[in-house]
C-alpha positions as a Python dict, from the first residue, in 0.01 Angstrom:
ca = {
    (1, 'M'): (0, 0, 0),
    (2, 'M'): (-125, -232, 269),
    (3, 'T'): (-207, -592, 175),
    (4, 'V'): (-456, -792, 380),
    (5, 'P'): (-450, -1160, 282),
    (6, 'I'): (-778, -1322, 185),
    (7, 'N'): (-837, -1683, 287),
    (8, 'P'): (-927, -1868, -37),
    (9, 'A'): (-1152, -2103, 164),
    (10, 'E'): (-1382, -1806, 240),
    (11, 'V'): (-1443, -1740, -130),
    (12, 'E'): (-1718, -1944, -293),
    (13, 'F'): (-1675, -2006, -667),
    (14, 'S'): (-1948, -2121, -904),
    (15, 'A'): (-1893, -2194, -1274),
    (16, 'I'): (-2140, -2034, -1513),
    (17, 'R'): (-2165, -1996, -1888),
    (18, 'A'): (-1991, -1691, -2026),
    (19, 'Q'): (-2172, -1428, -2229),
    (20, 'G'): (-2075, -1284, -2565),
    (21, 'P'): (-1919, -1429, -2880),
    (22, 'G'): (-1728, -1756, -2878),
    (23, 'G'): (-1939, -1996, -3078),
    (24, 'Q'): (-1974, -2355, -2964),
    (25, 'N'): (-1730, -2307, -2674),
    (26, 'V'): (-1955, -2048, -2506),
    (27, 'N'): (-2266, -2256, -2564),
    (28, 'K'): (-2146, -2579, -2407),
    (29, 'V'): (-1862, -2498, -2161),
    (30, 'S'): (-1912, -2327, -1824),
    (31, 'C'): (-1584, -2143, -1790),
    (32, 'A'): (-1695, -1808, -1645),
    (33, 'V'): (-1681, -1772, -1267),
    (34, 'H'): (-1899, -1605, -1004),
    (35, 'A'): (-1692, -1543, -692),
    (36, 'R'): (-1886, -1472, -372),
    (37, 'F'): (-1714, -1333, -62),
    (38, 'D'): (-1913, -1270, 257),
    (39, 'I'): (-1753, -970, 425),
    (40, 'A'): (-1914, -1015, 768),
    (41, 'A'): (-1823, -1385, 796),
    (42, 'S'): (-1465, -1335, 675),
    (43, 'S'): (-1146, -1331, 880),
    (44, 'L'): (-1060, -975, 776),
    (45, 'P'): (-981, -717, 1047),
    (46, 'D'): (-1287, -530, 1175),
    (47, 'A'): (-1164, -193, 1046),
    (48, 'V'): (-1129, -330, 693),
    (49, 'K'): (-1473, -493, 713),
    (50, 'T'): (-1642, -166, 809),
    (51, 'R'): (-1465, 28, 532),
    (52, 'L'): (-1559, -242, 277),
    (53, 'L'): (-1924, -235, 382),
    (54, 'A'): (-1924, 145, 366),
    (55, 'L'): (-1808, 144, 3),
    (56, 'R'): (-2069, 250, -251),
    (57, 'D'): (-1987, -30, -492),
    (58, 'S'): (-2239, -211, -710),
    (59, 'R'): (-2049, -538, -661),
    (60, 'I'): (-2136, -541, -288),
    (61, 'T'): (-2492, -659, -215),
    (62, 'Q'): (-2722, -533, 62),
    (63, 'A'): (-2635, -846, 263),
    (64, 'G'): (-2264, -754, 253),
    (65, 'V'): (-2154, -1012, -4),
    (66, 'V'): (-1905, -918, -276),
    (67, 'V'): (-2003, -1078, -609),
    (68, 'L'): (-1744, -1074, -887),
    (69, 'K'): (-1791, -1218, -1235),
    (70, 'A'): (-1481, -1320, -1430),
    (71, 'Q'): (-1514, -1430, -1791),
    (72, 'Q'): (-1209, -1288, -1969),
    (73, 'S'): (-1039, -1620, -2030),
    (74, 'R'): (-1156, -1950, -2181),
    (75, 'S'): (-999, -2130, -1885),
    (76, 'L'): (-1189, -2179, -1559),
    (77, 'E'): (-868, -2164, -1353),
    (78, 'Q'): (-753, -1838, -1511),
    (79, 'N'): (-1094, -1684, -1446),
    (80, 'K'): (-1074, -1793, -1080),
    (81, 'E'): (-729, -1632, -1050),
    (82, 'D'): (-861, -1314, -1215),
    (83, 'A'): (-1155, -1300, -971),
    (84, 'M'): (-922, -1350, -672),
    (85, 'R'): (-687, -1080, -802),
    (86, 'R'): (-975, -832, -839),
    (87, 'L'): (-1113, -922, -495),
    (88, 'Q'): (-768, -872, -342),
    (89, 'A'): (-743, -530, -509),
    (90, 'L'): (-1083, -433, -366),
    (91, 'V'): (-985, -543, -15),
    (92, 'D'): (-647, -367, -43),
    (93, 'S'): (-817, -42, -142),
    (94, 'A'): (-1037, -66, 169),
    (95, 'A'): (-738, -155, 388),
    (96, 'E'): (-576, 185, 336),
    (97, 'V'): (-666, 424, 617),
    (98, 'P'): (-783, 754, 465),
    (99, 'L'): (-597, 1064, 578),
    (100, 'V'): (-801, 1295, 801),
    (101, 'R'): (-817, 1650, 669),
    (102, 'R'): (-725, 1904, 931),
    (103, 'P'): (-865, 2246, 846),
    (104, 'T'): (-614, 2533, 853),
    (105, 'R'): (-676, 2904, 897),
    (106, 'P'): (-562, 3160, 640),
    (107, 'T'): (-263, 3370, 743),
    (108, 'R'): (-307, 3736, 829),
    (109, 'G'): (-103, 3837, 523),
    (110, 'S'): (-321, 3634, 287),
    (111, 'Q'): (-636, 3785, 442),
    (112, 'R'): (-495, 4136, 396),
    (113, 'R'): (-395, 4064, 33),
    (114, 'R'): (-743, 3928, -44),
    (115, 'L'): (-916, 4234, 104),
    (116, 'D'): (-677, 4473, -77),
    (117, 'E'): (-755, 4298, -408),
    (118, 'K'): (-1130, 4324, -338),
    (119, 'T'): (-1095, 4695, -271),
    (120, 'R'): (-888, 4748, -586),
    (121, 'S'): (-1137, 4560, -807),
    (122, 'G'): (-1423, 4756, -650),
    (123, 'Q'): (-1251, 5085, -739),
    (124, 'V'): (-1200, 4966, -1099),
    (125, 'K'): (-1569, 4881, -1127),
    (126, 'A'): (-1670, 5217, -978),
    (127, 'L'): (-1471, 5392, -1252),
    (128, 'R'): (-1672, 5208, -1520),
    (129, 'G'): (-1986, 5405, -1439),
    (130, 'K'): (-2130, 5696, -1643),
    (131, 'I'): (-1949, 6023, -1620),
    (132, 'S'): (-2167, 6293, -1468),
    (133, 'E'): (-2081, 6656, -1553),
}
């Protein structure tokens, strides 16, 4: 697996209030994180940028900005680390060059076997008809 390092200075973090249960802590503490990463303005290699932009991912906006929301932890720092880890995983998945499928032709023996089986099944079906005297 190929790892392309992400410059942390290119990721913009903003603290927001987390959703869900948590009582007073959720109501008054902004510990969830929105991480924004502009693909076009980043220092990633061009090939990785094009593959990232070609992904059909709901986290990537029309403008080419990856938006991740991290709110698993009650700590702002842990949520930032979680967002960076998920962003790194996304970039690493786009860094892998997909294998190009090269079409192959069936061998002459496999073609002959397929046609023989078709003939045999056709004869079996012909025998299922009504018997005429």
